[in-house]
Tab-separated table of C-alpha atoms in Angstrom:
chain	number	residue	atom	x	y	z
A	1	MET	CA	-24.279	23.816	0.097
A	2	SER	CA	-23.128	20.754	1.964
A	3	THR	CA	-24.018	18.578	4.913
A	4	ARG	CA	-20.813	19.494	6.781
A	5	TRP	CA	-20.346	21.641	9.889
A	6	TYR	CA	-19.483	25.309	9.294
A	7	PRO	CA	-18.704	28.175	11.688
A	8	LEU	CA	-21.516	30.488	12.732
A	9	TYR	CA	-21.857	33.750	10.866
A	10	GLN	CA	-21.675	37.037	12.686
A	11	MET	CA	-21.678	40.571	11.269
A	12	GLY	CA	-18.233	41.422	9.961
A	13	ASN	CA	-17.148	37.817	9.275
A	14	PRO	CA	-15.694	37.069	5.837
A	15	GLN	CA	-17.939	35.456	3.233
A	16	LEU	CA	-18.153	31.704	3.782
A	17	ARG	CA	-16.809	29.784	0.773
A	18	ILE	CA	-17.948	26.188	0.453
A	19	PHE	CA	-15.841	23.670	-1.448
A	20	LEU	CA	-17.047	20.294	-2.701
A	21	PRO	CA	-20.817	20.685	-2.259
A	22	ASN	CA	-22.518	17.345	-1.594
A	23	PHE	CA	-26.181	18.332	-1.991
A	24	PHE	CA	-28.189	16.463	-4.624
A	25	MET	CA	-30.842	17.689	-7.080
A	26	LYS	CA	-33.225	15.410	-8.958
A	27	LEU	CA	-35.293	16.618	-11.906
A	28	VAL	CA	-38.812	15.267	-11.347
A	29	LYS	CA	-42.001	15.191	-13.355
A	30	PRO	CA	-44.399	17.891	-12.116
A	31	LYS	CA	-47.625	16.648	-10.540
A	32	TYR	CA	-49.713	19.389	-12.118
A	33	SER	CA	-49.258	21.165	-15.450
A	34	GLU	CA	-46.557	23.819	-15.246
A	35	PRO	CA	-45.689	26.757	-17.531
A	36	PRO	CA	-42.984	25.815	-20.076
A	37	ASN	CA	-40.206	27.702	-18.255
A	38	ARG	CA	-40.830	26.193	-14.806
A	39	VAL	CA	-38.937	23.046	-13.802
A	40	THR	CA	-39.510	20.896	-10.718
A	41	PHE	CA	-36.641	19.446	-8.676
A	42	GLU	CA	-36.424	17.311	-5.564
A	43	VAL	CA	-33.495	18.680	-3.588
A	44	SER	CA	-31.573	17.962	-0.378
A	45	MET	CA	-33.443	19.035	2.749
A	46	GLY	CA	-30.685	21.462	3.746
A	47	MET	CA	-30.921	23.574	0.585
A	48	SER	CA	-32.293	27.104	0.674
A	49	ARG	CA	-33.663	29.012	-2.352
A	50	TYR	CA	-30.332	30.803	-2.774
A	51	ASP	CA	-28.567	27.439	-2.640
A	52	VAL	CA	-30.749	26.027	-5.427
A	53	LYS	CA	-30.190	29.123	-7.583
A	54	ASN	CA	-26.412	29.117	-7.087
A	55	TYR	CA	-26.195	25.344	-7.623
A	56	LEU	CA	-27.900	25.535	-11.025
A	57	GLU	CA	-26.068	28.672	-12.111
A	58	LYS	CA	-22.563	27.642	-11.045
A	59	ILE	CA	-22.557	23.882	-11.697
A	60	TYR	CA	-25.017	23.484	-14.577
A	61	LYS	CA	-24.673	27.025	-16.036
A	62	ILE	CA	-28.471	27.468	-16.177
A	63	PRO	CA	-29.589	31.070	-15.483
A	64	VAL	CA	-32.399	31.103	-12.903
A	65	ILE	CA	-34.991	33.827	-12.357
A	66	SER	CA	-36.557	32.610	-9.095
A	67	VAL	CA	-37.048	29.543	-6.917
A	68	GLN	CA	-39.915	28.448	-4.675
A	69	THR	CA	-39.350	25.582	-2.231
A	70	ARG	CA	-41.710	23.405	-0.236
A	71	VAL	CA	-41.116	20.584	2.254
A	72	THR	CA	-43.450	17.567	2.151
A	73	PRO	CA	-43.384	15.318	5.221
A	74	GLY	CA	-43.224	11.568	4.582
A	75	GLU	CA	-46.303	9.376	4.991
A	76	LEU	CA	-46.885	7.351	8.129
A	77	LYS	CA	-47.790	3.759	7.320
A	78	THR	CA	-49.191	1.242	9.814
A	79	THR	CA	-48.722	-2.475	9.128
A	80	ALA	CA	-49.395	-5.286	11.581
A	81	GLY	CA	-48.863	-3.270	14.744
A	82	TYR	CA	-45.779	-1.222	13.787
A	83	VAL	CA	-45.575	2.174	12.177
A	84	THR	CA	-43.100	3.252	9.508
A	85	LYS	CA	-42.473	6.738	8.189
A	86	GLU	CA	-41.275	7.556	4.715
A	87	ASP	CA	-38.541	10.178	4.296
A	88	ASP	CA	-39.416	13.874	4.115
A	89	TYR	CA	-38.459	15.599	0.893
A	90	LYS	CA	-38.066	19.163	-0.365
A	91	THR	CA	-39.423	20.208	-3.761
A	92	ALA	CA	-37.986	23.234	-5.569
A	93	PHE	CA	-39.934	24.963	-8.359
A	94	VAL	CA	-37.361	26.772	-10.482
A	95	VAL	CA	-38.442	29.534	-12.853
A	96	LEU	CA	-36.128	29.904	-15.855
A	97	GLU	CA	-35.988	32.535	-18.608
A	98	LYS	CA	-39.204	33.175	-20.582
A	99	SER	CA	-37.698	31.786	-23.807
A	100	VAL	CA	-37.113	28.342	-22.256
A	101	ASN	CA	-39.566	25.604	-23.232
A	102	PHE	CA	-38.812	22.422	-21.303
A	103	SER	CA	-41.153	19.476	-20.901
A	104	PHE	CA	-40.248	16.428	-18.849
A	105	PRO	CA	-39.319	13.670	-21.333
A	106	ASP	CA	-41.154	10.354	-21.473
A	107	LEU	CA	-38.354	7.910	-20.706
A	108	PHE	CA	-40.437	4.828	-21.539
A	109	ALA	CA	-42.038	6.058	-24.763
A	110	ALA	CA	-40.428	3.370	-26.962
A	111	GLY	CA	-42.295	0.727	-24.970
A	112	LEU	CA	-39.589	-1.898	-25.353
A	113	LYS	CA	-40.746	-3.740	-22.246
A	114	GLU	CA	-44.315	-3.979	-23.585
A	115	LYS	CA	-43.044	-5.280	-26.955
A	116	GLU	CA	-40.905	-7.902	-25.219
A	117	TYR	CA	-43.923	-8.987	-23.177
A	118	GLU	CA	-46.070	-9.289	-26.346
A	119	LYS	CA	-43.367	-11.390	-28.029
A	120	GLU	CA	-43.199	-13.723	-25.041
A	121	MET	CA	-47.009	-14.057	-24.965
A	122	LYS	CA	-47.053	-14.921	-28.696
A	123	SER	CA	-44.443	-17.633	-28.297
A	124	LEU	CA	-46.394	-18.965	-25.293
A	125	GLU	CA	-49.587	-19.145	-27.408
A	126	ALA	CA	-47.681	-21.000	-30.143
A	127	THR	CA	-46.369	-23.503	-27.586
A	128	LYS	CA	-49.913	-24.031	-26.259
A	129	ARG	CA	-51.244	-24.684	-29.774
A	130	GLU	CA	-48.478	-27.234	-30.472
A	131	TYR	CA	-49.227	-28.983	-27.171
A	132	ARG	CA	-52.960	-29.183	-27.945
A	133	LYS	CA	-52.222	-30.641	-31.429
A	134	GLN	CA	-49.962	-33.261	-29.892
A	135	GLN	CA	-52.668	-34.158	-27.343
A	136	GLU	CA	-55.231	-34.530	-30.173
A	137	ARG	CA	-52.847	-36.804	-32.089
A	138	ASN	CA	-52.410	-39.070	-29.076
A	139	ALA	CA	-56.051	-38.882	-27.902
A	140	ASN	CA	-56.461	-42.680	-28.170
A	141	ARG	CA	-53.138	-43.290	-26.372
A	142	PRO	CA	-53.470	-41.145	-23.249
A	143	GLY	CA	-50.530	-40.890	-20.840
A	144	LEU	CA	-47.910	-41.744	-23.511
A	145	PRO	CA	-44.580	-39.899	-22.965
A	146	GLY	CA	-43.712	-37.032	-25.327
A	147	TRP	CA	-40.586	-38.620	-26.755
A	148	PHE	CA	-42.663	-41.313	-28.533
A	149	SER	CA	-42.883	-40.128	-32.131
A	150	PHE	CA	-45.636	-41.337	-34.444
B	1	MET	CA	-10.163	10.092	-16.332
B	2	SER	CA	-13.194	8.932	-14.346
B	3	ALA	CA	-14.396	5.446	-15.211
B	4	LEU	CA	-17.959	6.744	-14.969
B	5	CYS	CA	-17.370	9.938	-16.981
B	6	ARG	CA	-18.869	9.951	-20.439
B	7	ARG	CA	-19.815	13.606	-20.739
B	8	ILE	CA	-17.168	15.589	-22.604
B	9	PRO	CA	-19.267	18.822	-22.844
B	10	SER	CA	-19.367	19.204	-19.053
B	11	LEU	CA	-15.550	18.873	-18.899
B	12	VAL	CA	-15.240	21.491	-21.650
B	13	ASN	CA	-17.445	23.848	-19.641
B	14	GLN	CA	-15.300	23.308	-16.569
B	15	LEU	CA	-12.096	24.012	-18.513
B	16	ARG	CA	-13.775	27.305	-19.473
B	17	ILE	CA	-12.995	27.449	-23.192
B	18	PRO	CA	-14.428	30.822	-24.313
B	19	THR	CA	-16.549	31.459	-27.391
B	20	PHE	CA	-15.154	33.510	-30.272
B	21	ALA	CA	-17.642	36.299	-29.560
B	22	ALA	CA	-16.548	36.497	-25.908
B	23	LEU	CA	-12.882	36.742	-26.945
B	24	LYS	CA	-13.633	39.519	-29.440
B	25	GLN	CA	-15.530	41.435	-26.776
B	26	GLN	CA	-12.585	41.187	-24.365
B	27	LYS	CA	-10.141	42.072	-27.208
B	28	VAL	CA	-7.887	39.084	-26.438
B	29	ILE	CA	-4.840	38.627	-28.668
B	30	LEU	CA	-5.633	35.278	-30.257
B	31	SER	CA	-1.988	34.261	-30.702
B	32	SER	CA	-1.539	34.448	-26.915
B	33	LEU	CA	-4.047	31.615	-26.389
B	34	PRO	CA	-2.909	27.952	-26.112
B	35	THR	CA	-3.380	25.931	-29.299
B	36	ARG	CA	-6.144	23.633	-28.015
B	37	VAL	CA	-8.294	26.619	-26.931
B	38	LEU	CA	-7.641	28.349	-30.250
B	39	CYS	CA	-8.681	25.267	-32.230
B	40	VAL	CA	-11.938	24.803	-30.355
B	41	THR	CA	-12.889	28.498	-30.482
B	42	LEU	CA	-12.020	29.229	-34.088
B	43	PHE	CA	-12.760	25.981	-35.869
B	44	SER	CA	-15.705	24.553	-33.949
B	45	THR	CA	-18.991	24.641	-35.878
B	46	LYS	CA	-20.969	23.145	-32.994
B	47	PRO	CA	-23.524	25.581	-31.521
B	48	PRO	CA	-23.217	26.244	-27.788
B	49	PRO	CA	-25.496	24.025	-25.671
B	50	SER	CA	-28.988	25.425	-25.106
B	51	ILE	CA	-30.663	25.494	-21.702
B	52	ASN	CA	-32.702	22.417	-22.700
B	53	ASP	CA	-29.465	20.535	-23.414
B	54	LYS	CA	-28.122	21.584	-20.031
B	55	LEU	CA	-31.322	20.356	-18.333
B	56	MET	CA	-30.970	17.065	-20.210
B	57	GLU	CA	-27.678	16.573	-18.325
B	58	PHE	CA	-29.964	15.401	-15.505
B	59	PHE	CA	-30.871	12.384	-17.633
B	60	ASP	CA	-28.900	9.436	-18.938
B	61	ASP	CA	-27.960	8.844	-22.583
B	62	PRO	CA	-31.300	8.126	-24.369
B	63	LYS	CA	-29.884	4.763	-25.525
B	64	ASN	CA	-29.869	3.645	-21.863
B	65	TRP	CA	-33.426	4.702	-21.099
B	66	GLU	CA	-35.088	1.294	-21.486
B	67	LYS	CA	-32.135	-1.011	-20.935
B	68	ASP	CA	-32.260	-3.816	-18.402
B	69	ASN	CA	-28.549	-3.897	-17.667
B	70	ILE	CA	-26.199	-0.917	-17.950
B	71	LYS	CA	-22.494	-1.691	-17.604
B	72	THR	CA	-20.275	0.725	-15.671
B	73	GLY	CA	-16.769	0.653	-14.235
B	74	ARG	CA	-15.923	0.408	-10.557
B	75	SER	CA	-15.554	3.209	-8.000
B	76	TRP	CA	-12.373	5.253	-7.498
B	77	LYS	CA	-10.002	3.806	-4.897
B	78	LEU	CA	-8.151	5.880	-2.276
B	79	ASP	CA	-4.699	5.138	-3.717
B	80	GLU	CA	-5.832	6.093	-7.216
B	81	LEU	CA	-7.100	9.435	-5.916
B	82	ARG	CA	-4.035	10.178	-3.800
B	83	ILE	CA	-1.823	10.532	-6.881
B	84	LYS	CA	-4.131	13.153	-8.450
B	85	SER	CA	-3.543	16.910	-8.174
B	86	ASN	CA	-5.958	19.153	-6.248
B	87	GLU	CA	-7.246	20.651	-9.496
B	88	ASP	CA	-8.015	17.196	-10.906
B	89	LEU	CA	-9.770	16.163	-7.693
B	90	HIS	CA	-11.844	19.346	-7.729
B	91	LYS	CA	-12.963	18.678	-11.312
B	92	LEU	CA	-13.624	15.011	-10.576
B	93	TRP	CA	-15.841	15.948	-7.634
B	94	TYR	CA	-18.206	17.865	-9.928
B	95	VAL	CA	-18.192	15.093	-12.529
B	96	LEU	CA	-19.208	12.636	-9.798
B	97	LEU	CA	-21.780	15.059	-8.383
B	98	LYS	CA	-23.475	15.465	-11.755
B	99	GLU	CA	-23.393	11.703	-12.317
B	100	ARG	CA	-25.032	11.161	-8.925
B	101	ASN	CA	-27.760	13.701	-9.731
B	102	MET	CA	-28.397	11.960	-13.045
B	103	LEU	CA	-28.667	8.507	-11.441
B	104	LEU	CA	-30.949	9.805	-8.674
B	105	THR	CA	-33.183	11.482	-11.290
B	106	MET	CA	-33.455	8.227	-13.239
B	107	GLU	CA	-34.174	6.256	-10.061
B	108	ARG	CA	-36.919	8.703	-9.035
B	109	GLU	CA	-38.541	8.542	-12.466
B	110	CYS	CA	-38.476	4.727	-12.410
B	111	GLN	CA	-40.189	4.862	-8.999
B	112	THR	CA	-42.876	7.210	-10.347
B	113	GLU	CA	-43.545	4.942	-13.328
B	114	TYR	CA	-43.391	1.717	-11.248
B	115	ARG	CA	-40.443	0.398	-13.237
B	116	VAL	CA	-37.290	-1.413	-12.191
B	117	PHE	CA	-34.269	0.887	-11.987
B	118	PRO	CA	-31.408	-1.028	-13.688
B	119	ASN	CA	-28.109	-1.471	-11.801
B	120	PRO	CA	-28.796	0.526	-8.618
B	121	GLU	CA	-25.235	-0.228	-7.453
B	122	ARG	CA	-24.081	2.610	-9.750
B	123	ILE	CA	-25.250	5.118	-7.134
B	124	ASP	CA	-23.270	3.276	-4.432
B	125	LYS	CA	-20.163	3.325	-6.620
B	126	VAL	CA	-20.427	7.076	-7.161
B	127	GLU	CA	-21.052	7.751	-3.459
B	128	GLU	CA	-18.073	5.580	-2.521
B	129	SER	CA	-15.866	7.500	-4.986
B	130	MET	CA	-17.050	10.796	-3.492
B	131	GLU	CA	-16.362	9.561	0.071
B	132	ASN	CA	-12.862	8.485	-0.927
B	133	LEU	CA	-12.221	11.814	-2.636
B	134	GLU	CA	-13.292	13.717	0.470
B	135	THR	CA	-11.044	11.474	2.630
B	136	VAL	CA	-8.039	12.323	0.438
B	137	VAL	CA	-8.810	16.067	0.469
B	138	ARG	CA	-9.298	15.969	4.252
B	139	GLU	CA	-5.939	14.167	4.664
B	140	ARG	CA	-4.142	16.839	2.660
B	141	ASN	CA	-5.954	19.659	4.488
B	142	ARG	CA	-5.144	18.105	7.855
B	143	ALA	CA	-1.459	17.665	6.965
B	144	TYR	CA	-1.171	21.281	5.786
B	145	PHE	CA	-2.859	22.752	8.854
B	146	GLU	CA	-0.951	20.531	11.296
B	147	LEU	CA	2.296	21.675	9.677
B	148	GLU	CA	1.392	25.364	9.712
B	149	THR	CA	-0.674	25.672	12.899
B	150	THR	CA	-0.042	22.418	14.878
B	151	GLU	CA	-3.853	21.897	14.916
B	152	PRO	CA	-5.869	19.963	12.337
B	153	ALA	CA	-8.595	22.027	10.682
B	154	GLU	CA	-11.324	19.644	11.762
B	155	ARG	CA	-14.219	20.218	14.120
B	156	PRO	CA	-12.703	20.355	17.611
B	157	GLY	CA	-13.799	17.917	20.283
B	158	LYS	CA	-12.778	16.374	23.554
B	159	LEU	CA	-13.265	13.165	25.531
B	160	GLU	CA	-15.815	13.972	28.236
B	161	MET	CA	-17.607	12.012	30.963
B	162	ASN	CA	-21.378	11.626	30.569
B	163	GLN	CA	-23.996	11.315	33.299
B	164	ILE	CA	-23.637	7.545	33.658
B	165	GLY	CA	-19.885	7.662	34.101
B	166	MET	CA	-18.937	6.633	30.556
B	167	ARG	CA	-16.474	8.606	28.445
B	168	TYR	CA	-17.538	9.794	24.988
B	169	PHE	CA	-16.171	12.125	22.305
B	170	TYR	CA	-18.025	15.431	22.675
B	171	LYS	CA	-17.884	17.500	19.471
B	172	HIS	CA	-17.630	21.222	20.196
B	173	SER	CA	-19.971	23.678	18.477
B	174	GLU	CA	-19.973	27.427	18.158
B	175	HIS	CA	-22.281	29.555	20.293
B	176	LEU	CA	-23.123	33.232	20.134
B	177	ILE	CA	-23.176	33.622	23.937
B	178	PRO	CA	-20.713	32.428	26.588
B	179	LYS	CA	-21.299	29.296	28.700
B	180	VAL	CA	-22.138	31.391	31.732
B	181	MET	CA	-25.172	32.899	29.974
B	182	ASN	CA	-26.188	29.717	28.130
B	183	ARG	CA	-28.646	28.078	30.537
B	184	LYS	CA	-30.224	25.835	27.892
B	185	TRP	CA	-26.854	24.348	26.901
B	186	ARG	CA	-25.859	23.832	30.529
B	187	GLU	CA	-29.135	21.949	31.166
B	188	LYS	CA	-28.790	19.849	28.018
B	189	VAL	CA	-25.063	19.017	28.088
B	190	VAL	CA	-23.987	17.809	31.538
B	191	HIS	CA	-20.501	16.431	31.991
B	192	GLY	CA	-19.839	14.427	35.104
B	193	TYR	CA	-21.891	12.053	37.204
B	194	GLU	CA	-23.212	11.685	40.712
B	195	GLY	CA	-25.523	9.407	42.667
B	196	ASN	CA	-25.511	5.899	44.129
B	197	ALA	CA	-27.274	4.380	41.123
B	198	VAL	CA	-24.447	5.458	38.790
B	199	LYS	CA	-21.837	4.235	41.260
B	200	LYS	CA	-23.552	0.830	41.426
B	201	PHE	CA	-23.710	0.657	37.630
B	202	LEU	CA	-20.004	1.461	37.344
B	203	ARG	CA	-19.162	-1.116	40.011
B	204	LEU	CA	-21.069	-3.839	38.151
B	205	LYS	CA	-19.563	-2.774	34.807
B	206	ALA	CA	-16.025	-2.922	36.237
B	207	GLU	CA	-16.801	-6.365	37.675
B	208	LYS	CA	-18.015	-7.584	34.280
B	209	LEU	CA	-14.871	-6.339	32.497
B	210	ARG	CA	-12.637	-7.777	35.210
B	211	ASP	CA	-14.353	-11.192	34.928
B	212	ARG	CA	-13.828	-11.118	31.163
B	213	GLU	CA	-10.101	-10.390	31.569
B	214	ILE	CA	-9.724	-13.148	34.155
B	215	TRP	CA	-11.511	-15.606	31.847
B	216	LYS	CA	-9.123	-14.646	29.032
B	217	THR	CA	-5.967	-15.300	31.113
B	218	HIS	CA	-7.453	-18.566	32.413
B	219	SER	CA	-8.305	-19.706	28.880
B	220	ARG	CA	-4.730	-19.000	27.747
B	221	ARG	CA	-3.327	-20.984	30.658
B	222	ARG	CA	-5.735	-23.840	29.832
B	223	TYR	CA	-4.613	-23.758	26.182
B	224	VAL	CA	-0.948	-24.095	27.197
B	225	SER	CA	-1.831	-26.978	29.545
B	226	ARG	CA	-3.651	-28.700	26.673
B	227	ILE	CA	-0.563	-28.294	24.491
B	228	PHE	CA	1.393	-30.175	27.153
B	229	SER	CA	-1.284	-32.855	27.415
B	230	GLU	CA	-0.874	-33.547	23.673
B	231	TYR	CA	2.894	-32.871	23.462
B	232	PRO	CA	4.456	-33.559	26.908
B	233	ASP	CA	7.960	-32.843	25.578
B	234	ALA	CA	7.095	-29.353	24.259
B	235	ASP	CA	9.809	-26.719	24.642
B	236	VAL	CA	9.004	-24.645	27.742
B	237	LYS	CA	11.221	-21.688	26.721
B	238	SER	CA	9.651	-21.126	23.270
B	239	LEU	CA	6.160	-21.546	24.714
B	240	GLN	CA	6.962	-18.900	27.334
B	241	GLU	CA	7.989	-16.538	24.531
B	242	ALA	CA	4.764	-17.253	22.641
B	243	PHE	CA	2.584	-16.807	25.772
B	244	PRO	CA	4.424	-14.228	27.870
B	245	ASP	CA	1.511	-13.639	30.290
B	246	VAL	CA	1.142	-17.355	31.203
B	247	ASP	CA	3.263	-19.176	33.791
B	248	VAL	CA	4.202	-22.026	31.435
B	249	GLU	CA	5.983	-24.101	34.096
B	250	ALA	CA	2.874	-23.970	36.313
B	251	ALA	CA	0.679	-24.808	33.302
B	252	ARG	CA	2.852	-27.864	32.641
B	253	LYS	CA	2.332	-29.114	36.201
B	254	HIS	CA	-1.433	-28.316	36.168
B	255	ILE	CA	-3.983	-31.150	36.251
B	256	ASP	CA	-5.282	-30.052	32.756
B	257	ALA	CA	-1.857	-31.010	31.327
B	258	ARG	CA	-2.432	-34.723	31.951
B	259	GLY	CA	-2.516	-36.643	28.686
B	260	ASN	CA	-2.878	-40.169	27.414
B	261	HIS	CA	0.809	-40.982	27.906
B	262	ASP	CA	3.210	-42.074	30.676
B	263	LYS	CA	4.943	-38.706	31.153
B	264	ASN	CA	2.354	-37.246	33.556
B	265	LEU	CA	3.912	-35.452	36.485
B	266	ASP	CA	2.767	-36.922	39.807
């Protein structure tokens, strides 16, 4: 449950208790359509299926039925003679109770960025129109500075 | 409490305030409970959080979803954490852990949607707080174990010599079989060196270090001589105290101590 060093387990040893777990879990959007009670997480590479189950049950108080995990190796990218490798990551598919209906929320549904962009484009168009009008007014006096008012 | 904490429900869960139904089932005498627990259990009309609400703990407050700039406080400092009790530190750890998970979820989603993740330094602040917390807990653990058992409860290790004659801190690890039977370990971890190549390397390394030390003493002597070249009447005694490893009298008579004045020693 953590990235620290722990003693080896042998038959007859007491149960290992881990304090201050430092593994992470990120809720991610599933690539393919999932049943409503199945949630996808990207978890620390050191986590087992039991770790994922205990993490959710103990820390987030979410009862878990089963977990499937899969490790995806990072892509190798070649640019201009050198090769880089992206990080490997582990995906955990967590099956919750049948009654649960969770769909990954659309965080950018309000589209505030798009609205801001439209506003800026509109003001830009207005500025262009004003500039063209001013050019037309001073068509017979080309090259005159803008602070000359007629 | 935590400058980054803004989730009261998670704290409530950690304080383990029971529902009215749970108390009835256990047949708890209500008057024996502390007042704050009683108030929340009897007079709260809020329904308990559903599993969807608990999953939404992985996401930020919806108001922050499309913001460009999200303001947060700074990380926890070591001295601020040292005055907290173990129980408080334990609770704070989980608050920070959940916050980190939330920030990492938001960052991942921004990556997927090709959007800019606002204020990525929040993750660094949380990680720094968690590092500091672990340092404080380790300090306390170490102090307790050193008092009780004269050994700190950290991973044991020892300074060993590697195959090129350099010392390094070898961290011990547990094995299921003794050293005598562990051929793979004996082949992998070799302490000690041999061979003329290593001896030559060590000779050259020692020469390099020795040259550096000699240069240092020479540069100090030169500095003292230059002081005398600028200030020929400088106090020899106080200079000797300031530069105990330099022969100040010899530095004064050195050719580097000649200055643009008529007090040069011939």
